[in-house]
Amino acid sequence: MQSRELKLARHPRGKVRSDDFALEVVTVPEELGPGDILVRNSWLSIDPSVRMRLGPTGPAGYLPPFRIGDTLAGLAVGEVIRSRANGFEPGDTVLHINGFRDFAVIREDGDTLAGAGGVTKLDTSEHPPQSYLGALGSSGLTAYVGLQCIGELTGGDVVWISSAAGAVGSLAAQIARLRGHYVVGSTGSAEKVRFLSEELGLDAAFDYHTPDLADALAGAAPDGIDLYFDNVGGTHLQAALYHLRRGGRVAMAGAVASYETEVTGPNNLFQIVAKNLTVKGFRAGAYDHLLGDMRAEVGSYLRDGRLVAAETVFDGLESAPDAIIAMLGGRTVGKTLCRLG
Ligand SMILES: NC(=O)c1ccc[n+]([C@@H]2O[C@H](COP(=O)([O-])OP(=O)(O)OC[C@H]3O[C@@H](n4cnc5c(N)ncnc54)[C@H](OP(=O)(O)O)[C@@H]3O)[C@@H](O)[C@H]2O)c1
């Protein structure tokens, strides 16, 4: 059987370009080994983290970089076509990490992305399959863990969320708002600011393309913030450190500003000492055991129509490079997905 796979053709220099990738036709083995599952992928998750694996070297301690000619990996949802693994039948919908290809042969005990995406059967009776990549998947878990476990969100906290119109940010912002907090969101365009205020109902929102980020934050939260949910790093983190109240927390989910461009770090780290701040990073894959708790909360908001699960959908595996470029360039809203087949 023939399949197409998206491979790394060369390491990007600076911003990713579509010719950094190559779509290749490969032959998928007809015979499955014991424990193997043949899956036809239907949805791919397009995540900023893929950018950190495209260079010749990656951040220390993170997932290893792809080599030239490697097929990209990433979270995906698909349908089981054939199975020699116990508990998986043709027609099942599964989550796994062998995205960026039409068909995947997955081992039942195969790899994960630092704990995320071990092959799992999904119940799609109530929510659409792609929601297990977004609101009910890794994006939802990152938002939930960042607020709950890392940020230790408590009553009365004022929260700032950066990249608030994105997959993780839009969920974190809404969860905090639905729990009754004053929530400020920042993003990269006037249209997205409108989305935050009018569609997500945030208390305040601003465009970070402003001469003084700290001023914009002070305007949105005049009495300071208690929790900064950081998706961006760099000058955003610097503004947060100035504006956090005593005993405040930073939950560091990511630093997207530095994935394609070199950024200068915060110049005010002493604020962490001066104000007894806690700054803590995390990877959601280490908190997979909380998926059930997250799905109970987020699933109930979705059921009641109280949470907007925005998606930007690209069609076809051939559109995956454009999806990556658009997502990193701020031209997508909510969860960025690629629909196959
Ligand atoms: N820790 C974990 O386990 C975990 C898991 C998933 C994701 N993450 C991290 O969470 C963050 C958000 O991920 P996501 O999947 O939700 O992506 P996303 O927010 O949907 O997409 C990335 C967004 O980042 C913004 N951005 C790009 N360059 C920027 C810059 N220089 N300054 C400010 N904003 C910039 C853009 O939106 P604008 O229009 O707003 O600029 C872009 O759309 C990323 O840092 C990601 O690495 C962490």
CSV table of C-alpha atoms and ligand atoms in Angstrom, one decimal:
chain,number,residue,atom,x,y,z
A,1,MET,CA,0.0,0.0,0.0
A,2,GLN,CA,1.3,3.5,-0.8
A,3,SER,CA,1.3,6.4,1.6
A,4,ARG,CA,2.7,9.9,1.6
A,5,GLU,CA,5.0,11.2,4.4
A,6,LEU,CA,6.2,14.7,5.1
A,7,LYS,CA,10.0,14.7,5.5
A,8,LEU,CA,12.5,17.3,6.5
A,9,ALA,CA,14.4,18.3,3.3
A,10,ARG,CA,16.8,20.8,5.0
A,11,HIS,CA,17.2,22.7,8.2
A,12,PRO,CA,15.4,26.0,8.1
A,13,ARG,CA,17.5,29.2,8.4
A,14,GLY,CA,15.4,31.6,10.4
A,15,LYS,CA,11.7,31.4,9.5
A,16,VAL,CA,10.4,28.1,8.1
A,17,ARG,CA,9.8,27.9,4.4
A,18,SER,CA,7.6,25.4,2.6
A,19,ASP,CA,10.7,24.0,0.7
A,20,ASP,CA,12.3,23.0,3.9
A,21,PHE,CA,9.9,20.0,3.6
A,22,ALA,CA,9.4,17.3,1.0
A,23,LEU,CA,6.3,15.1,0.5
A,24,GLU,CA,7.4,11.6,-0.4
A,25,VAL,CA,5.5,8.5,-1.5
A,26,VAL,CA,6.4,5.4,0.6
A,27,THR,CA,5.2,1.8,0.7
A,28,VAL,CA,3.5,0.7,3.9
A,29,PRO,CA,4.1,-3.0,4.6
A,30,GLU,CA,1.0,-5.2,4.0
A,31,GLU,CA,1.9,-7.6,6.7
A,32,LEU,CA,1.6,-6.4,10.3
A,33,GLY,CA,3.8,-7.8,13.0
A,34,PRO,CA,2.4,-8.8,16.4
A,35,GLY,CA,1.3,-5.7,18.4
A,36,ASP,CA,1.2,-3.6,15.2
A,37,ILE,CA,-1.8,-1.4,14.3
A,38,LEU,CA,-2.3,0.1,10.8
A,39,VAL,CA,-4.0,3.5,11.0
A,40,ARG,CA,-5.3,5.9,8.4
A,41,ASN,CA,-4.7,9.4,9.8
A,42,SER,CA,-7.5,11.8,9.6
A,43,TRP,CA,-6.3,14.8,11.7
A,44,LEU,CA,-2.8,16.2,12.5
A,45,SER,CA,-2.0,18.5,15.3
A,46,ILE,CA,0.1,21.5,14.2
A,47,ASP,CA,2.2,22.5,17.2
A,48,PRO,CA,4.9,25.2,17.7
A,49,SER,CA,7.1,22.5,19.3
A,50,VAL,CA,7.8,21.0,15.8
A,51,ARG,CA,9.9,24.1,15.1
A,52,MET,CA,12.3,23.2,17.8
A,53,ARG,CA,13.0,19.9,16.1
A,54,LEU,CA,13.7,21.3,12.6
A,55,GLY,CA,17.2,22.7,13.3
A,56,PRO,CA,20.5,20.8,13.3
A,57,THR,CA,20.4,21.0,17.1
A,58,GLY,CA,17.6,21.5,19.5
A,59,PRO,CA,17.1,22.8,23.0
A,60,ALA,CA,19.0,20.7,25.6
A,61,GLY,CA,16.7,18.3,27.4
A,62,TYR,CA,14.0,18.6,24.8
A,63,LEU,CA,12.8,16.1,22.1
A,64,PRO,CA,15.7,15.3,19.7
A,65,PRO,CA,15.9,17.2,16.4
A,66,PHE,CA,14.8,15.5,13.2
A,67,ARG,CA,17.6,14.6,10.7
A,68,ILE,CA,17.4,15.5,7.0
A,69,GLY,CA,15.2,12.8,5.5
A,70,ASP,CA,13.3,12.0,8.7
A,71,THR,CA,9.5,11.8,8.6
A,72,LEU,CA,8.1,14.4,11.0
A,73,ALA,CA,6.3,13.2,14.0
A,74,GLY,CA,3.5,14.8,15.9
A,75,LEU,CA,0.2,14.1,17.6
A,76,ALA,CA,-2.5,12.7,15.3
A,77,VAL,CA,-5.9,11.0,15.2
A,78,GLY,CA,-6.8,8.3,12.8
A,79,GLU,CA,-8.9,5.2,12.1
A,80,VAL,CA,-7.6,1.7,12.7
A,81,ILE,CA,-7.6,-0.2,9.4
A,82,ARG,CA,-6.0,-3.5,10.5
A,83,SER,CA,-4.7,-4.5,13.9
A,84,ARG,CA,-2.6,-7.2,15.5
A,85,ALA,CA,-2.8,-5.5,18.9
A,86,ASN,CA,-5.1,-6.6,21.7
A,87,GLY,CA,-7.9,-4.1,22.3
A,88,PHE,CA,-7.7,-2.3,18.9
A,89,GLU,CA,-10.2,-3.2,16.2
A,90,PRO,CA,-10.7,-2.0,12.6
A,91,GLY,CA,-12.9,1.1,12.8
A,92,ASP,CA,-11.6,2.3,16.2
A,93,THR,CA,-10.5,5.9,16.4
A,94,VAL,CA,-7.0,6.3,18.0
A,95,LEU,CA,-4.7,9.0,19.2
A,96,HIS,CA,-0.9,8.5,18.6
A,97,ILE,CA,2.3,10.4,17.7
A,98,ASN,CA,2.9,9.2,14.1
A,99,GLY,CA,1.4,12.3,12.4
A,100,PHE,CA,2.6,13.9,9.1
A,101,ARG,CA,1.8,10.8,7.0
A,102,ASP,CA,-1.4,9.4,5.4
A,103,PHE,CA,-1.0,5.9,6.9
A,104,ALA,CA,1.0,4.9,10.0
A,105,VAL,CA,2.0,1.5,11.4
A,106,ILE,CA,2.0,2.0,15.1
A,107,ARG,CA,3.2,-0.3,17.8
A,108,GLU,CA,0.8,-0.8,20.8
A,109,ASP,CA,3.8,-0.1,23.1
A,110,GLY,CA,5.3,2.5,20.9
A,111,ASP,CA,7.0,5.9,21.6
A,112,THR,CA,5.4,8.9,23.1
A,113,LEU,CA,6.3,12.6,23.0
A,114,ALA,CA,7.8,12.9,26.5
A,115,GLY,CA,4.8,11.1,27.9
A,116,ALA,CA,2.1,12.5,25.5
A,117,GLY,CA,0.4,10.6,22.8
A,118,GLY,CA,0.8,6.9,23.7
A,119,VAL,CA,-1.6,5.0,21.4
A,120,THR,CA,-5.1,5.3,22.9
A,121,LYS,CA,-8.6,4.5,21.8
A,122,LEU,CA,-10.9,7.5,21.7
A,123,ASP,CA,-14.6,7.7,22.5
A,124,THR,CA,-15.9,10.0,19.8
A,125,SER,CA,-19.6,9.6,20.6
A,126,GLU,CA,-19.8,13.0,22.3
A,127,HIS,CA,-17.0,15.1,20.9
A,128,PRO,CA,-15.4,15.2,17.4
A,129,PRO,CA,-12.2,13.3,16.9
A,130,GLN,CA,-10.0,16.4,16.4
A,131,SER,CA,-11.1,17.7,19.8
A,132,TYR,CA,-8.7,15.1,21.3
A,133,LEU,CA,-5.8,17.1,19.7
A,134,GLY,CA,-7.1,20.4,21.0
A,135,ALA,CA,-9.5,21.2,23.9
A,136,LEU,CA,-9.7,17.6,25.2
A,137,GLY,CA,-6.1,16.7,24.2
A,138,SER,CA,-2.6,18.1,24.7
A,139,SER,CA,-3.6,21.8,24.3
A,140,GLY,CA,-6.3,21.4,27.0
A,141,LEU,CA,-4.0,19.5,29.3
A,142,THR,CA,-1.3,22.1,29.0
A,143,ALA,CA,-3.8,24.9,29.8
A,144,TYR,CA,-5.3,22.9,32.7
A,145,VAL,CA,-1.9,21.9,34.2
A,146,GLY,CA,-0.4,25.3,33.8
A,147,LEU,CA,-3.3,27.0,35.7
A,148,GLN,CA,-4.0,24.3,38.2
A,149,CYS,CA,-0.7,22.5,39.1
A,150,ILE,CA,2.0,25.0,38.1
A,151,GLY,CA,0.2,28.3,38.5
A,152,GLU,CA,-1.7,27.2,41.6
A,153,LEU,CA,-4.7,29.3,40.5
A,154,THR,CA,-6.7,30.4,43.6
A,155,GLY,CA,-9.7,32.6,44.3
A,156,GLY,CA,-9.3,36.2,43.3
A,157,ASP,CA,-6.2,35.8,41.2
A,158,VAL,CA,-5.8,38.2,38.3
A,159,VAL,CA,-4.4,36.2,35.4
A,160,TRP,CA,-2.5,37.3,32.2
A,161,ILE,CA,-2.2,34.8,29.4
A,162,SER,CA,0.0,35.5,26.4
A,163,SER,CA,-0.7,34.1,22.9
A,164,ALA,CA,-4.2,34.0,24.2
A,165,ALA,CA,-5.9,33.5,20.8
A,166,GLY,CA,-3.9,30.3,20.2
A,167,ALA,CA,-4.6,26.7,21.0
A,168,VAL,CA,-3.3,26.6,24.6
A,169,GLY,CA,-3.8,30.3,25.4
A,170,SER,CA,-7.5,30.4,24.3
A,171,LEU,CA,-8.3,27.4,26.5
A,172,ALA,CA,-6.3,28.6,29.5
A,173,ALA,CA,-8.0,32.0,29.3
A,174,GLN,CA,-11.4,30.5,29.1
A,175,ILE,CA,-10.9,28.0,31.9
A,176,ALA,CA,-9.6,30.8,34.2
A,177,ARG,CA,-12.6,33.1,33.2
A,178,LEU,CA,-15.1,30.3,33.7
A,179,ARG,CA,-13.6,29.7,37.2
A,180,GLY,CA,-14.4,33.4,37.9
A,181,HIS,CA,-11.0,35.1,37.5
A,182,TYR,CA,-10.2,38.5,36.0
A,183,VAL,CA,-8.4,37.4,32.8
A,184,VAL,CA,-6.2,39.5,30.5
A,185,GLY,CA,-5.2,38.2,27.1
A,186,SER,CA,-2.6,39.4,24.7
A,187,THR,CA,-2.2,38.5,21.1
A,188,GLY,CA,-0.7,39.8,17.8
A,189,SER,CA,-3.5,41.6,15.8
A,190,ALA,CA,-6.5,43.8,16.3
A,191,GLU,CA,-8.7,41.1,14.8
A,192,LYS,CA,-7.5,38.6,17.4
A,193,VAL,CA,-7.9,41.2,20.2
A,194,ARG,CA,-11.6,41.5,19.1
A,195,PHE,CA,-11.8,37.6,19.2
A,196,LEU,CA,-10.5,37.6,22.8
A,197,SER,CA,-12.9,40.3,24.0
A,198,GLU,CA,-16.0,39.6,22.0
A,199,GLU,CA,-15.9,35.8,21.4
A,200,LEU,CA,-14.0,34.5,24.5
A,201,GLY,CA,-15.4,37.3,26.8
A,202,LEU,CA,-12.0,38.1,28.4
A,203,ASP,CA,-12.0,41.1,30.8
A,204,ALA,CA,-9.2,42.9,28.9
A,205,ALA,CA,-7.2,42.2,25.8
A,206,PHE,CA,-4.4,44.0,24.0
A,207,ASP,CA,-2.1,43.7,20.9
A,208,TYR,CA,1.5,43.1,22.0
A,209,HIS,CA,2.8,45.1,19.0
A,210,THR,CA,3.0,48.2,21.2
A,211,PRO,CA,5.9,50.5,22.0
A,212,ASP,CA,5.7,49.5,25.7
A,213,LEU,CA,4.4,46.1,26.6
A,214,ALA,CA,4.6,46.8,30.4
A,215,ASP,CA,2.4,49.9,29.9
A,216,ALA,CA,-0.2,47.9,27.9
A,217,LEU,CA,-0.3,45.3,30.6
A,218,ALA,CA,-0.6,47.9,33.3
A,219,GLY,CA,-3.6,49.4,31.4
A,220,ALA,CA,-5.3,46.1,31.2
A,221,ALA,CA,-4.6,45.1,34.9
A,222,PRO,CA,-4.0,48.4,36.8
A,223,ASP,CA,-3.6,46.7,40.2
A,224,GLY,CA,-1.1,44.0,39.0
A,225,ILE,CA,-1.4,40.3,38.2
A,226,ASP,CA,-1.1,37.2,40.4
A,227,LEU,CA,-0.5,34.6,37.7
A,228,TYR,CA,1.3,34.9,34.3
A,229,PHE,CA,0.6,32.0,31.9
A,230,ASP,CA,3.6,32.3,29.6
A,231,ASN,CA,3.5,30.9,26.1
A,232,VAL,CA,5.9,33.5,24.6
A,233,GLY,CA,8.9,34.3,26.8
A,234,GLY,CA,11.3,37.2,26.1
A,235,THR,CA,9.9,40.7,26.6
A,236,HIS,CA,6.5,39.2,27.6
A,237,LEU,CA,8.1,37.5,30.6
A,238,GLN,CA,10.0,40.7,31.4
A,239,ALA,CA,6.7,42.7,31.5
A,240,ALA,CA,5.1,40.1,33.7
A,241,LEU,CA,7.9,40.1,36.2
A,242,TYR,CA,7.5,43.9,36.6
A,243,HIS,CA,3.7,43.6,36.9
A,244,LEU,CA,3.3,40.6,39.1
A,245,ARG,CA,2.2,41.2,42.7
A,246,ARG,CA,4.1,39.9,45.7
A,247,GLY,CA,3.9,36.1,45.9
A,248,GLY,CA,2.9,35.9,42.2
A,249,ARG,CA,3.5,32.9,39.9
A,250,VAL,CA,4.7,32.3,36.4
A,251,ALA,CA,3.6,29.1,34.7
A,252,MET,CA,5.9,28.7,31.7
A,253,ALA,CA,4.4,26.5,29.0
A,254,GLY,CA,6.5,27.8,26.2
A,255,ALA,CA,8.6,30.6,24.7
A,256,VAL,CA,7.4,30.8,21.1
A,257,ALA,CA,9.0,34.2,20.5
A,258,SER,CA,12.4,32.4,20.6
A,259,TYR,CA,11.6,29.4,18.4
A,260,GLU,CA,12.5,31.1,15.1
A,261,THR,CA,14.2,34.3,16.2
A,262,GLU,CA,16.8,35.1,18.8
A,263,VAL,CA,15.3,37.1,21.6
A,264,THR,CA,16.8,39.0,24.5
A,265,GLY,CA,15.8,37.5,27.8
A,266,PRO,CA,14.2,39.4,30.7
A,267,ASN,CA,16.6,42.1,32.2
A,268,ASN,CA,14.7,42.2,35.5
A,269,LEU,CA,15.1,38.7,37.0
A,270,PHE,CA,15.8,40.3,40.4
A,271,GLN,CA,12.0,40.9,40.5
A,272,ILE,CA,11.6,37.2,41.3
A,273,VAL,CA,13.6,37.7,44.5
A,274,ALA,CA,12.2,41.1,45.4
A,275,LYS,CA,8.6,40.0,45.2
A,276,ASN,CA,8.9,36.3,46.3
A,277,LEU,CA,7.8,35.1,42.9
A,278,THR,CA,7.7,31.5,41.7
A,279,VAL,CA,8.6,30.8,38.1
A,280,LYS,CA,8.1,27.2,37.0
A,281,GLY,CA,8.2,25.5,33.7
A,282,PHE,CA,6.4,22.3,32.8
A,283,ARG,CA,5.7,19.8,30.0
A,284,ALA,CA,2.1,18.5,29.9
A,285,GLY,CA,3.2,15.0,29.0
A,286,ALA,CA,4.4,14.6,32.5
A,287,TYR,CA,0.8,15.1,33.7
A,288,ASP,CA,-1.0,12.6,31.4
A,289,HIS,CA,-2.6,11.1,34.6
A,290,LEU,CA,-4.6,14.3,34.8
A,291,LEU,CA,-6.2,13.9,31.4
A,292,GLY,CA,-9.4,12.5,33.0
A,293,ASP,CA,-9.8,15.5,35.4
A,294,MET,CA,-9.1,18.0,32.5
A,295,ARG,CA,-11.6,16.2,30.3
A,296,ALA,CA,-14.3,16.2,33.0
A,297,GLU,CA,-14.0,20.0,33.4
A,298,VAL,CA,-13.4,21.1,29.8
A,299,GLY,CA,-15.9,18.5,28.5
A,300,SER,CA,-18.6,19.9,30.7
A,301,TYR,CA,-17.9,23.5,29.5
A,302,LEU,CA,-18.1,22.2,25.9
A,303,ARG,CA,-21.3,20.3,26.6
A,304,ASP,CA,-22.9,23.4,28.0
A,305,GLY,CA,-21.7,25.6,25.1
A,306,ARG,CA,-19.7,27.8,27.5
A,307,LEU,CA,-16.3,27.2,26.0
A,308,VAL,CA,-15.3,28.2,22.4
A,309,ALA,CA,-13.0,25.5,20.9
A,310,ALA,CA,-11.8,27.6,17.9
A,311,GLU,CA,-10.0,25.8,15.1
A,312,THR,CA,-8.1,26.8,12.0
A,313,VAL,CA,-8.2,23.8,9.6
A,314,PHE,CA,-5.9,23.2,6.6
A,315,ASP,CA,-6.8,20.5,4.1
A,316,GLY,CA,-4.5,17.7,3.0
A,317,LEU,CA,-1.0,16.5,4.1
A,318,GLU,CA,0.4,18.8,1.4
A,319,SER,CA,-0.9,21.8,3.3
A,320,ALA,CA,1.0,20.8,6.5
A,321,PRO,CA,4.1,23.1,5.8
A,322,ASP,CA,1.7,26.1,5.1
A,323,ALA,CA,-0.1,25.2,8.4
A,324,ILE,CA,3.2,25.2,10.4
A,325,ILE,CA,4.2,28.5,8.8
A,326,ALA,CA,0.8,30.2,9.3
A,327,MET,CA,0.6,29.1,12.9
A,328,LEU,CA,4.1,30.3,13.8
A,329,GLY,CA,3.4,33.6,11.9
A,330,GLY,CA,0.3,34.3,13.9
A,331,ARG,CA,-2.2,33.7,11.0
A,332,THR,CA,-4.2,31.1,12.8
A,333,VAL,CA,-6.8,31.2,15.6
A,334,GLY,CA,-7.4,28.5,18.2
A,335,LYS,CA,-6.1,25.0,17.5
A,336,THR,CA,-4.3,24.6,14.2
A,337,LEU,CA,-5.1,21.3,12.5
A,338,CYS,CA,-4.5,19.6,9.2
A,339,ARG,CA,-7.4,17.4,8.0
A,340,LEU,CA,-6.4,14.4,5.9
A,341,GLY,CA,-8.3,12.3,3.4
B,1,LIG,N1,4.6,22.8,28.0
B,1,LIG,C1,3.8,22.0,27.2
B,1,LIG,O1,3.6,20.8,27.5
B,1,LIG,C2,3.3,22.6,25.9
B,1,LIG,C3,2.3,21.9,25.2
B,1,LIG,C4,1.8,22.5,24.0
B,1,LIG,C5,2.2,23.8,23.7
B,1,LIG,N2,3.2,24.4,24.5
B,1,LIG,C6,3.6,25.8,24.2
B,1,LIG,O2,2.5,26.6,24.4
B,1,LIG,C7,2.6,27.8,23.5
B,1,LIG,C8,1.4,27.9,22.6
B,1,LIG,O3,1.3,26.7,21.9
B,1,LIG,P1,0.0,26.5,20.9
B,1,LIG,O4,0.0,25.1,20.4
B,1,LIG,O5,-1.2,27.0,21.7
B,1,LIG,O6,0.3,27.5,19.7
B,1,LIG,P2,-0.6,28.7,19.2
B,1,LIG,O7,-0.6,29.7,20.4
B,1,LIG,O8,-1.9,28.3,18.7
B,1,LIG,O9,0.3,29.3,18.0
B,1,LIG,C9,1.5,30.0,18.2
B,1,LIG,C10,1.2,31.5,18.3
B,1,LIG,O10,2.3,32.2,18.9
B,1,LIG,C11,2.2,33.5,18.6
B,1,LIG,N3,3.5,34.0,18.3
B,1,LIG,C12,4.4,33.7,17.4
B,1,LIG,N4,5.5,34.4,17.4
B,1,LIG,C13,5.3,35.3,18.5
B,1,LIG,C14,6.2,36.3,19.0
B,1,LIG,N5,7.4,36.6,18.6
B,1,LIG,N6,5.7,37.0,20.1
B,1,LIG,C15,4.4,36.7,20.6
B,1,LIG,N7,3.6,35.7,20.1
B,1,LIG,C16,4.1,35.0,19.1
B,1,LIG,C17,1.3,33.7,17.4
B,1,LIG,O11,0.1,34.3,17.7
B,1,LIG,P3,-0.1,35.9,17.8
B,1,LIG,O12,-1.0,36.3,16.7
B,1,LIG,O13,-0.7,36.1,19.1
B,1,LIG,O14,1.3,36.5,17.7
B,1,LIG,C18,1.1,32.2,17.0
B,1,LIG,O15,-0.1,32.0,16.4
B,1,LIG,C19,3.9,27.5,22.7
B,1,LIG,O16,5.0,28.2,23.4
B,1,LIG,C20,4.1,26.0,22.8
B,1,LIG,O17,5.4,25.6,22.6
B,1,LIG,C21,3.7,23.8,25.6
